[in-house]
PDB file of C-alpha atoms in Angstrom:
ATOM      1  CA  MET A 101     121.629 199.605   3.147  1.00  0.00           C
ATOM      2  CA  THR A 102     120.767 200.355   6.818  1.00  0.00           C
ATOM      3  CA  ASP A 103     123.674 197.984   8.251  1.00  0.00           C
ATOM      4  CA  LEU A 104     125.891 199.981  10.630  1.00  0.00           C
ATOM      5  CA  ALA A 105     129.433 198.658  11.379  1.00  0.00           C
ATOM      6  CA  PRO A 106     130.554 198.190  14.976  1.00  0.00           C
ATOM      7  CA  HIS A 107     132.732 201.443  14.864  1.00  0.00           C
ATOM      8  CA  GLU A 108     129.695 203.425  13.698  1.00  0.00           C
ATOM      9  CA  LEU A 109     127.666 202.178  16.442  1.00  0.00           C
ATOM     10  CA  ARG A 110     130.637 203.126  18.972  1.00  0.00           C
ATOM     11  CA  VAL A 111     130.610 206.647  17.588  1.00  0.00           C
ATOM     12  CA  LEU A 112     126.758 207.140  18.106  1.00  0.00           C
ATOM     13  CA  VAL A 113     127.300 205.852  21.820  1.00  0.00           C
ATOM     14  CA  ALA A 114     130.241 208.247  22.401  1.00  0.00           C
ATOM     15  CA  VAL A 115     128.455 211.108  21.028  1.00  0.00           C
ATOM     16  CA  ALA A 116     125.483 210.378  23.283  1.00  0.00           C
ATOM     17  CA  HIS A 117     127.703 209.866  26.352  1.00  0.00           C
ATOM     18  CA  GLY A 118     129.825 213.021  25.854  1.00  0.00           C
ATOM     19  CA  ARG A 119     126.780 215.002  24.386  1.00  0.00           C
ATOM     20  CA  SER A 120     129.331 216.542  21.826  1.00  0.00           C
ATOM     21  CA  PHE A 121     131.259 215.669  18.878  1.00  0.00           C
ATOM     22  CA  SER A 122     134.638 216.842  20.202  1.00  0.00           C
ATOM     23  CA  ALA A 123     134.160 214.779  23.506  1.00  0.00           C
ATOM     24  CA  ALA A 124     133.362 211.674  21.318  1.00  0.00           C
ATOM     25  CA  ALA A 125     136.323 212.320  19.361  1.00  0.00           C
ATOM     26  CA  ALA A 126     138.671 212.685  22.168  1.00  0.00           C
ATOM     27  CA  ALA A 127     137.166 209.605  23.684  1.00  0.00           C
ATOM     28  CA  LEU A 128     137.704 207.336  20.690  1.00  0.00           C
ATOM     29  CA  GLY A 129     140.986 208.895  19.348  1.00  0.00           C
ATOM     30  CA  MET A 130     139.307 210.176  16.306  1.00  0.00           C
ATOM     31  CA  THR A 131     139.227 213.662  14.750  1.00  0.00           C
ATOM     32  CA  GLN A 132     136.060 215.749  15.152  1.00  0.00           C
ATOM     33  CA  SER A 133     135.408 215.886  11.470  1.00  0.00           C
ATOM     34  CA  ALA A 134     135.643 211.993  11.366  1.00  0.00           C
ATOM     35  CA  VAL A 135     133.048 211.658  13.980  1.00  0.00           C
ATOM     36  CA  SER A 136     130.806 213.921  12.281  1.00  0.00           C
ATOM     37  CA  HIS A 137     131.295 212.281   8.972  1.00  0.00           C
ATOM     38  CA  SER A 138     130.418 208.820  10.753  1.00  0.00           C
ATOM     39  CA  VAL A 139     127.235 210.187  12.372  1.00  0.00           C
ATOM     40  CA  ARG A 140     126.028 211.815   9.000  1.00  0.00           C
ATOM     41  CA  GLY A 141     126.634 208.441   7.343  1.00  0.00           C
ATOM     42  CA  SER A 142     124.601 206.645   9.952  1.00  0.00           C
ATOM     43  CA  GLU A 143     121.758 209.242   9.748  1.00  0.00           C
ATOM     44  CA  ARG A 144     121.572 208.741   6.168  1.00  0.00           C
ATOM     45  CA  LYS A 145     121.680 204.882   6.549  1.00  0.00           C
ATOM     46  CA  LEU A 146     118.804 204.999   9.061  1.00  0.00           C
ATOM     47  CA  GLY A 147     116.773 207.926   7.473  1.00  0.00           C
ATOM     48  CA  ALA A 148     116.742 209.873  10.645  1.00  0.00           C
ATOM     49  CA  VAL A 149     118.351 212.962  12.352  1.00  0.00           C
ATOM     50  CA  LEU A 150     119.919 211.405  15.242  1.00  0.00           C
ATOM     51  CA  PHE A 151     121.421 214.472  17.171  1.00  0.00           C
ATOM     52  CA  ASP A 152     120.209 217.978  17.547  1.00  0.00           C
ATOM     53  CA  ARG A 153     123.591 220.078  16.875  1.00  0.00           C
ATOM     54  CA  ASP A 154     124.078 223.508  18.425  1.00  0.00           C
ATOM     55  CA  ARG A 155     126.871 225.481  20.024  1.00  0.00           C
ATOM     56  CA  ARG A 156     126.378 223.651  23.367  1.00  0.00           C
ATOM     57  CA  GLY A 157     126.990 220.276  21.831  1.00  0.00           C
ATOM     58  CA  ALA A 158     124.892 217.256  20.509  1.00  0.00           C
ATOM     59  CA  ARG A 159     121.862 215.843  21.903  1.00  0.00           C
ATOM     60  CA  PRO A 160     120.036 212.786  20.859  1.00  0.00           C
ATOM     61  CA  THR A 161     116.711 213.183  19.094  1.00  0.00           C
ATOM     62  CA  ALA A 162     113.877 210.724  19.947  1.00  0.00           C
ATOM     63  CA  ALA A 163     115.197 208.608  17.005  1.00  0.00           C
ATOM     64  CA  GLY A 164     118.689 209.120  18.377  1.00  0.00           C
ATOM     65  CA  GLU A 165     117.863 207.867  21.696  1.00  0.00           C
ATOM     66  CA  ARG A 166     116.407 204.798  20.054  1.00  0.00           C
ATOM     67  CA  ALA A 167     119.374 204.192  18.031  1.00  0.00           C
ATOM     68  CA  VAL A 168     121.811 204.816  20.786  1.00  0.00           C
ATOM     69  CA  ALA A 169     119.977 202.253  22.985  1.00  0.00           C
ATOM     70  CA  HIS A 170     120.146 199.646  20.076  1.00  0.00           C
ATOM     71  CA  ALA A 171     123.845 200.454  19.600  1.00  0.00           C
ATOM     72  CA  ARG A 172     124.688 199.721  23.244  1.00  0.00           C
ATOM     73  CA  ARG A 173     122.795 196.453  23.135  1.00  0.00           C
ATOM     74  CA  VAL A 174     124.503 195.391  19.694  1.00  0.00           C
ATOM     75  CA  LEU A 175     127.948 196.070  20.989  1.00  0.00           C
ATOM     76  CA  ARG A 176     127.353 194.420  24.245  1.00  0.00           C
ATOM     77  CA  LEU A 177     126.157 191.302  22.343  1.00  0.00           C
ATOM     78  CA  LEU A 178     129.276 191.235  20.487  1.00  0.00           C
ATOM     79  CA  GLU A 179     131.305 191.385  23.823  1.00  0.00           C
ATOM     80  CA  VAL A 180     129.288 188.479  25.296  1.00  0.00           C
ATOM     81  CA  MET A 181     129.835 186.562  22.218  1.00  0.00           C
ATOM     82  CA  ARG A 182     133.486 186.960  22.453  1.00  0.00           C
ATOM     83  CA  ALA A 183     133.421 186.138  25.970  1.00  0.00           C
ATOM     84  CA  GLU A 184     131.409 182.948  25.447  1.00  0.00           C
ATOM     85  CA  VAL A 185     133.524 181.686  22.589  1.00  0.00           C
ATOM     86  CA  ARG A 186     136.632 182.229  24.626  1.00  0.00           C
ATOM     87  CA  GLY A 187     134.934 180.826  27.589  1.00  0.00           C
ATOM     88  CA  ALA A 188     133.776 177.616  25.530  1.00  0.00           C
ATOM     89  CA  GLU A 189     137.396 176.756  24.808  1.00  0.00           C
ATOM     90  CA  ARG A 190     138.208 176.556  28.728  1.00  0.00           C
ATOM     91  CA  GLY A 191     134.791 174.983  29.241  1.00  0.00           C
ATOM     92  CA  ALA A 192     133.720 177.862  31.550  1.00  0.00           C
ATOM     93  CA  ALA A 193     131.707 180.980  31.531  1.00  0.00           C
ATOM     94  CA  ALA A 194     133.594 184.267  31.710  1.00  0.00           C
ATOM     95  CA  GLY A 195     133.340 188.091  31.400  1.00  0.00           C
ATOM     96  CA  ALA A 196     131.506 190.963  32.922  1.00  0.00           C
ATOM     97  CA  LEU A 197     127.825 190.741  34.003  1.00  0.00           C
ATOM     98  CA  ARG A 198     126.187 194.021  34.310  1.00  0.00           C
ATOM     99  CA  ILE A 199     123.356 194.094  36.811  1.00  0.00           C
ATOM    100  CA  ALA A 200     120.967 196.806  37.719  1.00  0.00           C
ATOM    101  CA  ALA A 201     119.035 196.651  41.014  1.00  0.00           C
ATOM    102  CA  PHE A 202     117.118 198.878  43.447  1.00  0.00           C
ATOM    103  CA  ARG A 203     118.476 199.363  46.700  1.00  0.00           C
ATOM    104  CA  SER A 204     116.737 196.598  48.945  1.00  0.00           C
ATOM    105  CA  ALA A 205     117.412 193.967  46.240  1.00  0.00           C
ATOM    106  CA  ALA A 206     120.948 194.919  46.086  1.00  0.00           C
ATOM    107  CA  LEU A 207     121.508 194.712  49.772  1.00  0.00           C
ATOM    108  CA  HIS A 208     119.529 191.550  50.552  1.00  0.00           C
ATOM    109  CA  LEU A 209     118.585 189.610  47.343  1.00  0.00           C
ATOM    110  CA  LEU A 210     121.663 189.746  45.178  1.00  0.00           C
ATOM    111  CA  PRO A 211     124.708 189.016  47.639  1.00  0.00           C
ATOM    112  CA  GLY A 212     123.630 185.299  48.134  1.00  0.00           C
ATOM    113  CA  ALA A 213     123.071 184.921  44.590  1.00  0.00           C
ATOM    114  CA  LEU A 214     126.344 186.441  43.548  1.00  0.00           C
ATOM    115  CA  GLU A 215     128.184 184.275  46.054  1.00  0.00           C
ATOM    116  CA  ARG A 216     126.830 181.101  44.646  1.00  0.00           C
ATOM    117  CA  LEU A 217     127.289 182.348  41.158  1.00  0.00           C
ATOM    118  CA  ALA A 218     131.234 182.776  42.044  1.00  0.00           C
ATOM    119  CA  ALA A 219     131.407 179.430  43.293  1.00  0.00           C
ATOM    120  CA  ARG A 220     129.992 178.049  40.010  1.00  0.00           C
ATOM    121  CA  HIS A 221     131.346 180.603  37.632  1.00  0.00           C
ATOM    122  CA  PRO A 222     134.403 182.143  39.203  1.00  0.00           C
ATOM    123  CA  GLU A 223     135.328 183.984  35.852  1.00  0.00           C
ATOM    124  CA  ILE A 224     132.015 185.733  35.633  1.00  0.00           C
ATOM    125  CA  VAL A 225     132.521 189.360  36.960  1.00  0.00           C
ATOM    126  CA  PRO A 226     129.535 190.949  38.214  1.00  0.00           C
ATOM    127  CA  GLU A 227     129.179 194.687  37.838  1.00  0.00           C
ATOM    128  CA  VAL A 228     126.268 196.063  40.157  1.00  0.00           C
ATOM    129  CA  ARG A 229     124.775 199.390  39.752  1.00  0.00           C
ATOM    130  CA  ILE A 230     122.263 200.580  42.251  1.00  0.00           C
ATOM    131  CA  VAL A 231     119.225 202.343  40.404  1.00  0.00           C
ATOM    132  CA  ARG A 232     116.113 203.952  41.822  1.00  0.00           C
ATOM    133  CA  GLU A 233     113.106 202.231  40.972  1.00  0.00           C
ATOM    134  CA  VAL A 234     111.235 205.261  39.707  1.00  0.00           C
ATOM    135  CA  GLY A 235     110.412 206.346  36.103  1.00  0.00           C
ATOM    136  CA  PRO A 236     112.375 203.926  33.615  1.00  0.00           C
ATOM    137  CA  GLY A 237     113.962 202.224  36.837  1.00  0.00           C
ATOM    138  CA  THR A 238     116.125 199.000  36.299  1.00  0.00           C
ATOM    139  CA  ALA A 239     114.059 197.936  33.175  1.00  0.00           C
ATOM    140  CA  GLY A 240     115.233 201.085  31.655  1.00  0.00           C
ATOM    141  CA  GLU A 241     118.627 200.489  32.228  1.00  0.00           C
ATOM    142  CA  VAL A 242     118.426 197.165  30.282  1.00  0.00           C
ATOM    143  CA  LEU A 243     116.480 198.659  27.517  1.00  0.00           C
ATOM    144  CA  ASP A 244     119.154 201.304  27.073  1.00  0.00           C
ATOM    145  CA  GLY A 245     121.765 198.803  26.980  1.00  0.00           C
ATOM    146  CA  ARG A 246     123.547 199.837  30.230  1.00  0.00           C
ATOM    147  CA  ALA A 247     122.753 196.543  32.114  1.00  0.00           C
ATOM    148  CA  ASP A 248     122.494 192.942  31.028  1.00  0.00           C
ATOM    149  CA  VAL A 249     119.772 192.042  33.561  1.00  0.00           C
ATOM    150  CA  GLY A 250     117.803 194.072  35.983  1.00  0.00           C
ATOM    151  CA  ILE A 251     116.222 193.374  39.424  1.00  0.00           C
ATOM    152  CA  ALA A 252     112.981 195.070  39.059  1.00  0.00           C
ATOM    153  CA  THR A 253     109.503 195.470  40.492  1.00  0.00           C
ATOM    154  CA  ILE A 254     106.793 193.777  38.435  1.00  0.00           C
ATOM    155  CA  GLY A 255     103.246 194.371  38.473  1.00  0.00           C
ATOM    156  CA  THR A 256     100.139 195.972  36.902  1.00  0.00           C
ATOM    157  CA  THR A 257     101.518 199.170  37.458  1.00  0.00           C
ATOM    158  CA  SER A 258     104.984 198.468  36.473  1.00  0.00           C
ATOM    159  CA  PRO A 259     104.804 195.559  33.838  1.00  0.00           C
ATOM    160  CA  VAL A 260     107.706 194.125  31.908  1.00  0.00           C
ATOM    161  CA  PRO A 261     108.263 196.350  28.984  1.00  0.00           C
ATOM    162  CA  PRO A 262     107.228 194.582  25.663  1.00  0.00           C
ATOM    163  CA  GLN A 263     110.795 194.654  24.340  1.00  0.00           C
ATOM    164  CA  LEU A 264     112.024 192.716  27.298  1.00  0.00           C
ATOM    165  CA  ILE A 265     111.281 189.353  29.117  1.00  0.00           C
ATOM    166  CA  GLY A 266     111.241 188.756  32.714  1.00  0.00           C
ATOM    167  CA  GLY A 267     109.881 186.518  35.659  1.00  0.00           C
ATOM    168  CA  VAL A 268     108.821 186.878  39.104  1.00  0.00           C
ATOM    169  CA  LEU A 269     111.493 185.698  41.851  1.00  0.00           C
ATOM    170  CA  LEU A 270     109.263 186.582  44.870  1.00  0.00           C
ATOM    171  CA  GLU A 271     106.471 188.157  46.285  1.00  0.00           C
ATOM    172  CA  GLU A 272     106.995 190.388  49.061  1.00  0.00           C
ATOM    173  CA  GLY A 273     104.343 191.694  51.514  1.00  0.00           C
ATOM    174  CA  TYR A 274     103.889 195.087  53.369  1.00  0.00           C
ATOM    175  CA  ALA A 275     103.909 195.617  56.852  1.00  0.00           C
ATOM    176  CA  LEU A 276     103.476 198.491  59.307  1.00  0.00           C
ATOM    177  CA  VAL A 277     106.591 199.899  60.552  1.00  0.00           C
ATOM    178  CA  HIS A 278     106.683 201.969  63.802  1.00  0.00           C
ATOM    179  CA  PRO A 279     108.637 202.955  66.936  1.00  0.00           C
ATOM    180  CA  ALA A 280     108.752 200.029  69.338  1.00  0.00           C
ATOM    181  CA  GLY A 281     106.208 200.353  72.143  1.00  0.00           C
ATOM    182  CA  HIS A 282     104.329 202.972  70.791  1.00  0.00           C
ATOM    183  CA  PRO A 283     100.556 202.699  72.143  1.00  0.00           C
ATOM    184  CA  SER A 284      98.931 203.776  69.189  1.00  0.00           C
ATOM    185  CA  PRO A 285     101.107 203.701  66.039  1.00  0.00           C
ATOM    186  CA  ARG A 286      98.601 204.282  63.573  1.00  0.00           C
ATOM    187  CA  THR A 287      98.042 207.951  64.946  1.00  0.00           C
ATOM    188  CA  LEU A 288     101.734 208.859  63.847  1.00  0.00           C
ATOM    189  CA  PRO A 289     102.671 210.938  60.952  1.00  0.00           C
ATOM    190  CA  LEU A 290     103.399 208.775  57.738  1.00  0.00           C
ATOM    191  CA  VAL A 291     107.086 208.540  56.517  1.00  0.00           C
ATOM    192  CA  ASP A 292     107.601 207.657  52.997  1.00  0.00           C
ATOM    193  CA  TRP A 293     110.002 207.704  49.924  1.00  0.00           C
ATOM    194  CA  ASP A 294     109.289 208.051  46.276  1.00  0.00           C
ATOM    195  CA  GLU A 295     110.544 204.776  45.081  1.00  0.00           C
ATOM    196  CA  ASN A 296     107.897 203.017  47.476  1.00  0.00           C
ATOM    197  CA  CYS A 297     104.911 204.700  46.496  1.00  0.00           C
ATOM    198  CA  THR A 298     105.021 203.340  43.059  1.00  0.00           C
ATOM    199  CA  SER A 299     104.857 199.982  44.140  1.00  0.00           C
ATOM    200  CA  TYR A 300     101.925 200.049  46.567  1.00  0.00           C
ATOM    201  CA  THR A 301      98.717 198.247  45.512  1.00  0.00           C
ATOM    202  CA  ARG A 302      96.617 201.549  44.905  1.00  0.00           C
ATOM    203  CA  GLU A 303      93.073 199.960  45.860  1.00  0.00           C
ATOM    204  CA  TRP A 304      94.466 199.063  49.061  1.00  0.00           C
ATOM    205  CA  TRP A 305      96.005 202.252  49.897  1.00  0.00           C
ATOM    206  CA  GLN A 306      92.899 204.206  48.949  1.00  0.00           C
ATOM    207  CA  ARG A 307      90.818 201.929  51.350  1.00  0.00           C
ATOM    208  CA  GLN A 308      93.010 202.760  54.302  1.00  0.00           C
ATOM    209  CA  GLU A 309      91.288 205.660  56.095  1.00  0.00           C
ATOM    210  CA  TRP A 310      93.747 205.674  58.906  1.00  0.00           C
ATOM    211  CA  LEU A 311      96.636 206.298  56.314  1.00  0.00           C
ATOM    212  CA  PRO A 312      97.371 210.051  56.023  1.00  0.00           C
ATOM    213  CA  SER A 313      99.299 211.601  53.246  1.00  0.00           C
ATOM    214  CA  ALA A 314     103.035 211.495  53.822  1.00  0.00           C
ATOM    215  CA  THR A 315     104.477 214.459  55.860  1.00  0.00           C
ATOM    216  CA  VAL A 316     108.216 213.341  55.168  1.00  0.00           C
ATOM    217  CA  ARG A 317     109.578 212.029  52.107  1.00  0.00           C
ATOM    218  CA  THR A 318     113.192 210.715  51.836  1.00  0.00           C
ATOM    219  CA  GLU A 319     115.319 209.578  48.995  1.00  0.00           C
ATOM    220  CA  ASP A 320     115.542 205.759  50.063  1.00  0.00           C
ATOM    221  CA  ASP A 321     114.177 203.200  52.544  1.00  0.00           C
ATOM    222  CA  GLY A 322     117.185 203.105  54.917  1.00  0.00           C
ATOM    223  CA  ALA A 323     116.363 206.944  55.631  1.00  0.00           C
ATOM    224  CA  VAL A 324     112.727 205.898  56.349  1.00  0.00           C
ATOM    225  CA  LEU A 325     113.843 203.438  58.968  1.00  0.00           C
ATOM    226  CA  SER A 326     116.198 205.682  60.471  1.00  0.00           C
ATOM    227  CA  LEU A 327     113.575 208.086  61.108  1.00  0.00           C
ATOM    228  CA  VAL A 328     110.792 205.642  62.283  1.00  0.00           C
ATOM    229  CA  SER A 329     113.346 204.310  64.840  1.00  0.00           C
ATOM    230  CA  ARG A 330     113.680 207.699  66.158  1.00  0.00           C
ATOM    231  CA  GLY A 331     110.101 208.218  66.654  1.00  0.00           C
ATOM    232  CA  PHE A 332     109.512 210.694  63.841  1.00  0.00           C
ATOM    233  CA  GLY A 333     106.598 208.604  62.321  1.00  0.00           C
ATOM    234  CA  MET A 334     105.331 205.104  60.921  1.00  0.00           C
ATOM    235  CA  ALA A 335     105.813 203.725  57.553  1.00  0.00           C
ATOM    236  CA  VAL A 336     104.310 200.922  55.302  1.00  0.00           C
ATOM    237  CA  MET A 337     107.399 199.049  53.774  1.00  0.00           C
ATOM    238  CA  PRO A 338     107.858 195.956  51.830  1.00  0.00           C
ATOM    239  CA  GLU A 339     109.659 192.820  53.286  1.00  0.00           C
ATOM    240  CA  LEU A 340     113.085 193.349  51.632  1.00  0.00           C
ATOM    241  CA  SER A 341     113.505 196.637  53.193  1.00  0.00           C
ATOM    242  CA  LEU A 342     112.859 195.314  56.764  1.00  0.00           C
ATOM    243  CA  ILE A 343     115.594 192.944  56.861  1.00  0.00           C
ATOM    244  CA  GLY A 344     118.114 193.982  59.436  1.00  0.00           C
ATOM    245  CA  ALA A 345     115.845 196.925  60.533  1.00  0.00           C
ATOM    246  CA  PRO A 346     117.619 198.984  63.234  1.00  0.00           C
ATOM    247  CA  ASP A 347     116.793 198.768  67.073  1.00  0.00           C
ATOM    248  CA  GLY A 348     114.000 200.855  68.188  1.00  0.00           C
ATOM    249  CA  ILE A 349     111.647 199.494  65.450  1.00  0.00           C
ATOM    250  CA  GLU A 350     108.512 197.240  65.800  1.00  0.00           C
ATOM    251  CA  ILE A 351     106.939 195.477  62.608  1.00  0.00           C
ATOM    252  CA  THR A 352     103.177 194.701  62.599  1.00  0.00           C
ATOM    253  CA  ASP A 353     101.537 192.605  60.193  1.00  0.00           C
ATOM    254  CA  LEU A 354      98.811 194.276  58.181  1.00  0.00           C
ATOM    255  CA  GLY A 355      96.899 190.995  58.043  1.00  0.00           C
ATOM    256  CA  PRO A 356      96.028 188.717  55.022  1.00  0.00           C
ATOM    257  CA  ALA A 357      94.698 191.699  53.026  1.00  0.00           C
ATOM    258  CA  ARG A 358      97.800 193.483  52.964  1.00  0.00           C
ATOM    259  CA  PRO A 359      99.533 194.697  49.876  1.00  0.00           C
ATOM    260  CA  SER A 360     102.261 193.163  48.119  1.00  0.00           C
ATOM    261  CA  ARG A 361     104.477 193.538  45.175  1.00  0.00           C
ATOM    262  CA  SER A 362     106.460 191.055  42.823  1.00  0.00           C
ATOM    263  CA  VAL A 363     110.080 191.265  42.703  1.00  0.00           C
ATOM    264  CA  GLY A 364     111.552 189.939  39.311  1.00  0.00           C
ATOM    265  CA  TYR A 365     114.318 189.891  36.698  1.00  0.00           C
ATOM    266  CA  VAL A 366     114.170 191.742  33.319  1.00  0.00           C
ATOM    267  CA  THR A 367     116.580 191.244  30.354  1.00  0.00           C
ATOM    268  CA  THR A 368     116.507 191.387  26.762  1.00  0.00           C
ATOM    269  CA  PRO A 369     115.498 188.133  24.631  1.00  0.00           C
ATOM    270  CA  GLU A 370     119.055 187.963  23.254  1.00  0.00           C
ATOM    271  CA  GLN A 371     120.883 188.319  26.871  1.00  0.00           C
ATOM    272  CA  ALA A 372     118.381 185.799  28.247  1.00  0.00           C
ATOM    273  CA  LYS A 373     120.030 183.159  26.017  1.00  0.00           C
ATOM    274  CA  SER A 374     123.655 184.081  27.423  1.00  0.00           C
ATOM    275  CA  ILE A 375     125.440 181.840  29.784  1.00  0.00           C
ATOM    276  CA  ALA A 376     125.957 184.492  32.507  1.00  0.00           C
ATOM    277  CA  VAL A 377     122.519 185.863  32.484  1.00  0.00           C
ATOM    278  CA  ARG A 378     120.989 182.379  32.596  1.00  0.00           C
ATOM    279  CA  ALA A 379     123.397 181.408  35.522  1.00  0.00           C
ATOM    280  CA  LEU A 380     122.562 184.703  37.543  1.00  0.00           C
ATOM    281  CA  ILE A 381     118.730 183.819  36.934  1.00  0.00           C
ATOM    282  CA  ARG A 382     119.298 180.326  38.311  1.00  0.00           C
ATOM    283  CA  GLU A 383     120.923 181.544  41.445  1.00  0.00           C
ATOM    284  CA  LEU A 384     118.325 184.342  42.038  1.00  0.00           C
ATOM    285  CA  ARG A 385     115.463 181.672  42.146  1.00  0.00           C
ATOM    286  CA  VAL A 386     117.252 179.763  45.008  1.00  0.00           C
ATOM    287  CA  PRO A 387     115.305 180.409  48.116  1.00  0.00           C
ATOM    288  CA  ALA A 388     117.151 182.555  50.338  1.00  0.00           C
ATOM    289  CA  ALA A 389     116.754 182.025  54.215  1.00  0.00           C
ATOM    290  CA  THR A 390     118.313 185.525  54.783  1.00  0.00           C
ATOM    291  CA  ARG A 391     115.113 187.300  53.407  1.00  0.00           C
ATOM    292  CA  SER A 392     113.274 186.628  56.685  1.00  0.00           C
ATOM    293  CA  GLU A 393     116.146 187.601  58.829  1.00  0.00           C
ATOM    294  CA  GLY A 394     115.495 190.633  61.020  1.00  0.00           C
ATOM    295  CA  SER A 395     111.746 190.512  60.843  1.00  0.00           C
ATOM    296  CA  ARG A 396     110.125 191.135  64.141  1.00  0.00           C
ATOM    297  CA  LEU A 397     106.282 190.905  63.156  1.00  0.00           C
ATOM    298  CA  ARG A 398     104.013 191.469  65.992  1.00  0.00           C
TER     299      ARG A 398
END
C-alpha cells in the first residue's frame, strides 16, 4: 500500500519546513520518536528515502522534495474541499486563496482583479506573496504546493510546466526608458535587473548593436526606474513595470519589431476546478484600463 494518511502528509511537510524531526515534533505537538516513526512508515510505503539525516537535521532528498510538494498540494485540496462544501451550504465561495505573483503584476494587475473578486465573493480571502520571476518563479510556488495560482511570465523561454495548466492574460511590449530630455539616450549605460533579462526576446536583444551589456544590475524594476530617473542610465522595460513611472523619465516606443512577453496564470489541474481559482481567473481576464496609466510614449 502506498496510500498516506493526511497526518503522515503533515509530518512530511513539517519536517521539510523545520529541517529537523525535533522542529516538526514541536510544531505538530508530537514526540520526536513519533515523527521519526511516521517518516519511516512513509518511506516504506513510497519505497524511497525522503530525508537525509545528520547531526544538523533533516533535508529532503530529490524524492523527498517531490513527495513534500505533492503532500502540500493534497493537504491544500482537502482544505479547498472543506471550504467549498461549507460554502455550498450558504451558496457562496469561501476560504483562503493563495496567490503568487511577480512584483509588477502584484502592483498593477492584481489589485483591480482582487477588488472585483471581493465584490462578487466577499468570503474569499486572498493571500498574496510577491515572488521573483527567476528560477522556478511563481510556477514553482504552485508546483511546490505553496500557492493555488501564480501570475507568471509565459513563453518559449519560460513555458508552463507540464504538471500545470495556464493561459495568457495579456501581452506586454517593451519600451526604451531614459532620463527625460536626454539628447541621445541610446548612448547611456544600460541599467537592468535579473528578473527582467529572462523575459527578453533573445533574438531581438542580440540584434540590437546599440544595446551594451548592463553596467548596473538591481534587485527589482522599481530600483531600475529610480536610477534612470536620476540620470544613471537607460533601460528596456515591459509595460506593467512602467505604470506610474516617476517624474524625470521618458518612455520611447521601440517600434513594431519591439520585444514582448506574455503574462498569464498557472495552476494545477485540480485547483483549476476550484471555485476560488476559477473566479480569480475570470476577474484577471477583465481588461484593466489602469494598465495604460502612467505611460508617456514618445
